[in-house]
PDB file of C-alpha atoms in Angstrom:
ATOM      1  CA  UNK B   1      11.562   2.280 -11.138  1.00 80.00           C
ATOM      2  CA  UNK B   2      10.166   5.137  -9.291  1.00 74.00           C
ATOM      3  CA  UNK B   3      11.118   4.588  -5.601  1.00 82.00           C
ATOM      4  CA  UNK B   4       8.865   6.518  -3.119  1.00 73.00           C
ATOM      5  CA  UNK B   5      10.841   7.920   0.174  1.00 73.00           C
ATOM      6  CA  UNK B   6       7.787   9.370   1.623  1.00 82.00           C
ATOM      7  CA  UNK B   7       4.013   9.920   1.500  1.00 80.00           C
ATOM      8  CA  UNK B   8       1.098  11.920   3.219  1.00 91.00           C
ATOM      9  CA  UNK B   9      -2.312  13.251   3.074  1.00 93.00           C
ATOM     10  CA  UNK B  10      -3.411  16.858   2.049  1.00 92.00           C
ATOM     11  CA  UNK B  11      -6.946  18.690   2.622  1.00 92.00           C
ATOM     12  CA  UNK B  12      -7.558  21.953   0.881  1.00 90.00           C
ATOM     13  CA  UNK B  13      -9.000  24.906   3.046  1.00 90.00           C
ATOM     14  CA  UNK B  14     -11.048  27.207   1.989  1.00 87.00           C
ATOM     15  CA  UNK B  15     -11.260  28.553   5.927  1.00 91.00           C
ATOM     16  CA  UNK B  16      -8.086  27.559   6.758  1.00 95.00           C
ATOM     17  CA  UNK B  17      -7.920  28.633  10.308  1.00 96.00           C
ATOM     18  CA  UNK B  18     -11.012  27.107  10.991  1.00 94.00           C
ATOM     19  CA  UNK B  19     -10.273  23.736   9.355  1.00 95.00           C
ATOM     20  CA  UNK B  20      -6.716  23.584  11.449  1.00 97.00           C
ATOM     21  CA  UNK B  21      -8.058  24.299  14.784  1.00 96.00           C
ATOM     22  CA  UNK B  22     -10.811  21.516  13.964  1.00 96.00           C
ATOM     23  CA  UNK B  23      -8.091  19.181  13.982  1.00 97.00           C
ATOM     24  CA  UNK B  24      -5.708  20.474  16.929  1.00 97.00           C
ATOM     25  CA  UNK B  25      -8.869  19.964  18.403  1.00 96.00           C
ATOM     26  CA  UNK B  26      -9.801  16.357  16.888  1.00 96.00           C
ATOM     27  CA  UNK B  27      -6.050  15.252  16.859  1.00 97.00           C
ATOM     28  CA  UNK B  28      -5.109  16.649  20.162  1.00 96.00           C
ATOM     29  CA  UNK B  29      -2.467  17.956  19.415  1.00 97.00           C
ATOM     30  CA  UNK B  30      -0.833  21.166  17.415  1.00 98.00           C
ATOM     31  CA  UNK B  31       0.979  20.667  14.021  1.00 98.00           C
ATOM     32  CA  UNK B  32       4.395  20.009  13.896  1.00 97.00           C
ATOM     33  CA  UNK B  33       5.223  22.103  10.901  1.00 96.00           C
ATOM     34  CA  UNK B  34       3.129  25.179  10.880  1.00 97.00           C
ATOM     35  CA  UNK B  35       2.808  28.287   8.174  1.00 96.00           C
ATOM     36  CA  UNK B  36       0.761  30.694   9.409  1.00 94.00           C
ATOM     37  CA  UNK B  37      -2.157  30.787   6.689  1.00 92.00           C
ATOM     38  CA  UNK B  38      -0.889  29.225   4.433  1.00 95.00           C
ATOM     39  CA  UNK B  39       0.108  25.192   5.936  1.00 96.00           C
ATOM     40  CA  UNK B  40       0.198  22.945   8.694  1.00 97.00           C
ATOM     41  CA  UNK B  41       0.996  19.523   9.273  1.00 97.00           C
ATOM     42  CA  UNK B  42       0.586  16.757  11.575  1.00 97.00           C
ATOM     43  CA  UNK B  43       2.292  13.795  11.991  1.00 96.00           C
ATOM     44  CA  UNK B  44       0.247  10.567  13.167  1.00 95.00           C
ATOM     45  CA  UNK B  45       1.390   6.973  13.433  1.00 93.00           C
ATOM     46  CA  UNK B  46       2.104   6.054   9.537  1.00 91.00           C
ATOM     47  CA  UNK B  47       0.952   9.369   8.253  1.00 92.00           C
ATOM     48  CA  UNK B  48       1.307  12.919   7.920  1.00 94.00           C
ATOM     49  CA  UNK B  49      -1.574  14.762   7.153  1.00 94.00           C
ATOM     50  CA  UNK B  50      -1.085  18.784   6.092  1.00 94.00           C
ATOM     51  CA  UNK B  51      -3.715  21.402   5.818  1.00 94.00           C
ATOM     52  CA  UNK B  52      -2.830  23.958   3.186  1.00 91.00           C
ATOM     53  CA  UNK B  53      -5.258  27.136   1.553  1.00 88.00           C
ATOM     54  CA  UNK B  54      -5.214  27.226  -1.767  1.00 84.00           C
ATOM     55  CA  UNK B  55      -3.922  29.800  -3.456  1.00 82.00           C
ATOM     56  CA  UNK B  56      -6.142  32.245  -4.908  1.00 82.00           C
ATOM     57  CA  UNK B  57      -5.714  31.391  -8.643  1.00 79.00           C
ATOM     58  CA  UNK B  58      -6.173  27.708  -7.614  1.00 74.00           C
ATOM     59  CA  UNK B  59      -8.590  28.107  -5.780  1.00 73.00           C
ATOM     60  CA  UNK B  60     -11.653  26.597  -8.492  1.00 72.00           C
ATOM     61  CA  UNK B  61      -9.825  23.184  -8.529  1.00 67.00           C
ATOM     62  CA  UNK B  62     -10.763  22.508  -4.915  1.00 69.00           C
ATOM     63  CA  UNK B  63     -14.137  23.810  -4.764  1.00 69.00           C
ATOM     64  CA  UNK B  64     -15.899  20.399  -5.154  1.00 57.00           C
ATOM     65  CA  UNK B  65     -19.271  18.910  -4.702  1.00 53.00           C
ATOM     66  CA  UNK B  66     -20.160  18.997  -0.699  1.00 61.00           C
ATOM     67  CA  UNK B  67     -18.497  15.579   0.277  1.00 59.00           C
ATOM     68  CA  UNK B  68     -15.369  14.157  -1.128  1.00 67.00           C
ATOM     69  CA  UNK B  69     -14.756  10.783  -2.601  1.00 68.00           C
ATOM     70  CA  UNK B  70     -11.712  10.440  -0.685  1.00 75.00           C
ATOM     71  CA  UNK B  71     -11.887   9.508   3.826  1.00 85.00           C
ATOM     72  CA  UNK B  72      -9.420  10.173   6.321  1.00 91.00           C
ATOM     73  CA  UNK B  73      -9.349   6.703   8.058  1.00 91.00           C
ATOM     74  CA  UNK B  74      -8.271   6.504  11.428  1.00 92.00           C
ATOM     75  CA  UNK B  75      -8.176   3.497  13.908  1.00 93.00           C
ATOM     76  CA  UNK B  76      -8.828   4.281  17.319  1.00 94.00           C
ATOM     77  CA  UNK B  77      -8.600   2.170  20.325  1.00 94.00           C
ATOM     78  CA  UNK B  78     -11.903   3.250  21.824  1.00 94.00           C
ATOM     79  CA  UNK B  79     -14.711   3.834  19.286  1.00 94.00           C
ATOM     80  CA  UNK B  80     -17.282   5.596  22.207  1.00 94.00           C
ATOM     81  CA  UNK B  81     -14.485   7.526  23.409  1.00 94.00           C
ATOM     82  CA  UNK B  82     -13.881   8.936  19.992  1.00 93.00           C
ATOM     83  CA  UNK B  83     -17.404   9.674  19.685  1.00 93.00           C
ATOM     84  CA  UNK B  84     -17.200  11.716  22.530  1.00 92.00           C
ATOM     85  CA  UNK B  85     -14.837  13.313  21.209  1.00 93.00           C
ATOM     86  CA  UNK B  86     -16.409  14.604  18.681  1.00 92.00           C
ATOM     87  CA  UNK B  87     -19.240  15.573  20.056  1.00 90.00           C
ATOM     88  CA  UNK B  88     -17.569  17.654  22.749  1.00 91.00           C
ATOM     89  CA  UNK B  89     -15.706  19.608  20.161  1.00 91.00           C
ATOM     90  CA  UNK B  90     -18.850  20.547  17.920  1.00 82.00           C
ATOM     91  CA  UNK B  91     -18.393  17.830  15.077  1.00 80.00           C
ATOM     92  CA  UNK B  92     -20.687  14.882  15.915  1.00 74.00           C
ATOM     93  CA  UNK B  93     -20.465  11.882  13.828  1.00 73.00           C
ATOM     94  CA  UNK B  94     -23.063  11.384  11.027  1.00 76.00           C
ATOM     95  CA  UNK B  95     -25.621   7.903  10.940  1.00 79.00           C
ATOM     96  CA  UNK B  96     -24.829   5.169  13.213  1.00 89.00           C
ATOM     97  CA  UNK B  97     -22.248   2.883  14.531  1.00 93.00           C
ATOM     98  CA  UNK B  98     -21.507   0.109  11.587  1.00 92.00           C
ATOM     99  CA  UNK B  99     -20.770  -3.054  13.069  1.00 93.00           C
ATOM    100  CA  UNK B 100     -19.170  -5.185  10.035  1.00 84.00           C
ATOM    101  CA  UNK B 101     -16.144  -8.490  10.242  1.00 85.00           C
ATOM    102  CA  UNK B 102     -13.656  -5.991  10.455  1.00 87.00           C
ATOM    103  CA  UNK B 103     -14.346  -4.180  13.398  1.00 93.00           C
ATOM    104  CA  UNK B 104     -17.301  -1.195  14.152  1.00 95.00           C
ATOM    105  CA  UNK B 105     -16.835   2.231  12.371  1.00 94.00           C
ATOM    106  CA  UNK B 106     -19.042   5.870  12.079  1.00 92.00           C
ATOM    107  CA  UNK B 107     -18.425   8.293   9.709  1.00 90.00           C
ATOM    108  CA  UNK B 108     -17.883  12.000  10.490  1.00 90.00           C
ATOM    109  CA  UNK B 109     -17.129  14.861   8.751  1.00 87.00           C
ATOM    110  CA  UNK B 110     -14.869  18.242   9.351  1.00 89.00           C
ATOM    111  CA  UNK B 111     -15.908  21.223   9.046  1.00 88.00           C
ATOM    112  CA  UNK B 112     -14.670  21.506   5.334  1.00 85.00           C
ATOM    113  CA  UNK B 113     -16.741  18.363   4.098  1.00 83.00           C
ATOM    114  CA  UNK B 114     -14.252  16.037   3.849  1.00 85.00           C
ATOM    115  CA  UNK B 115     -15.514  12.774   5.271  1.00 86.00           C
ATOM    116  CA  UNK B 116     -13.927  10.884   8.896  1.00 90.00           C
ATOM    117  CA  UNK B 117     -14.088   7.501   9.290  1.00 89.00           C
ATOM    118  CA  UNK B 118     -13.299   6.279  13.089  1.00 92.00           C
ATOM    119  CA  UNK B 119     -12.596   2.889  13.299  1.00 93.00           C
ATOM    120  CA  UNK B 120     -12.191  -0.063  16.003  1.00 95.00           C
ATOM    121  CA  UNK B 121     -11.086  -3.391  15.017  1.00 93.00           C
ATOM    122  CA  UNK B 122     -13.293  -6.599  17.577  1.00 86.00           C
TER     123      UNK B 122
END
């Protein structure tokens, strides 16, 4: 039986600079492991999500359709605040506040396409 030690989350960039400063600015915080160009990653309650560019003869594998199939789900304590967030660092949350059994989420998306979902569990 294959026994997993670890797991995380990886976004391609095709601007990678760009793409990590979005999320020093989203996460608030700078990456904990960082090559310059190349990969950064940051390290969130039960996850570790790196950034990485591509290299150039892989670069056709991540040039996908506009929006991903895949989210980046990530609970927040205050949904608004969040929001605000957002909007103060240029990235403002797409369509409305979805108020479901679960809790109330928005999407969002980075600058790369790949789609946010902010959520608060009621």
């Amino acid at each position: 039986m294959m026994r997993c030690q670890t797991a995380w989350v990886t976004i391609a960039a095709t601007d990678f600079e760009r793409l990590l400063e979005f999320y020093r600015q989203f996460l608030q915080q700078d990456p904990q492991l960082l090559l310059p160009n190349a990969y950064a990653e940051f390290w969130l309650p039960g996850l570790k999500l790196g950034i990485f560019k591509p290299k150039t003869s892989h670069q056709p594998e991540f040039q996908a359709p506009k929006h991903s199939a895949m989210s980046l789900c990530l609970e927040v304590e205050d949904l608004d605040t969040a929001i605000s967030h957002l909007e103060a660092i240029a990235a403002p949350p797409l369509g409305e506040i979805i108020v479901a059994t679960h809790g109330r989420e928005i999407y969002a998306y980075d600058p790369e396409g790949n789609r946010l979902i902010l959520h608060q569990t009621i």
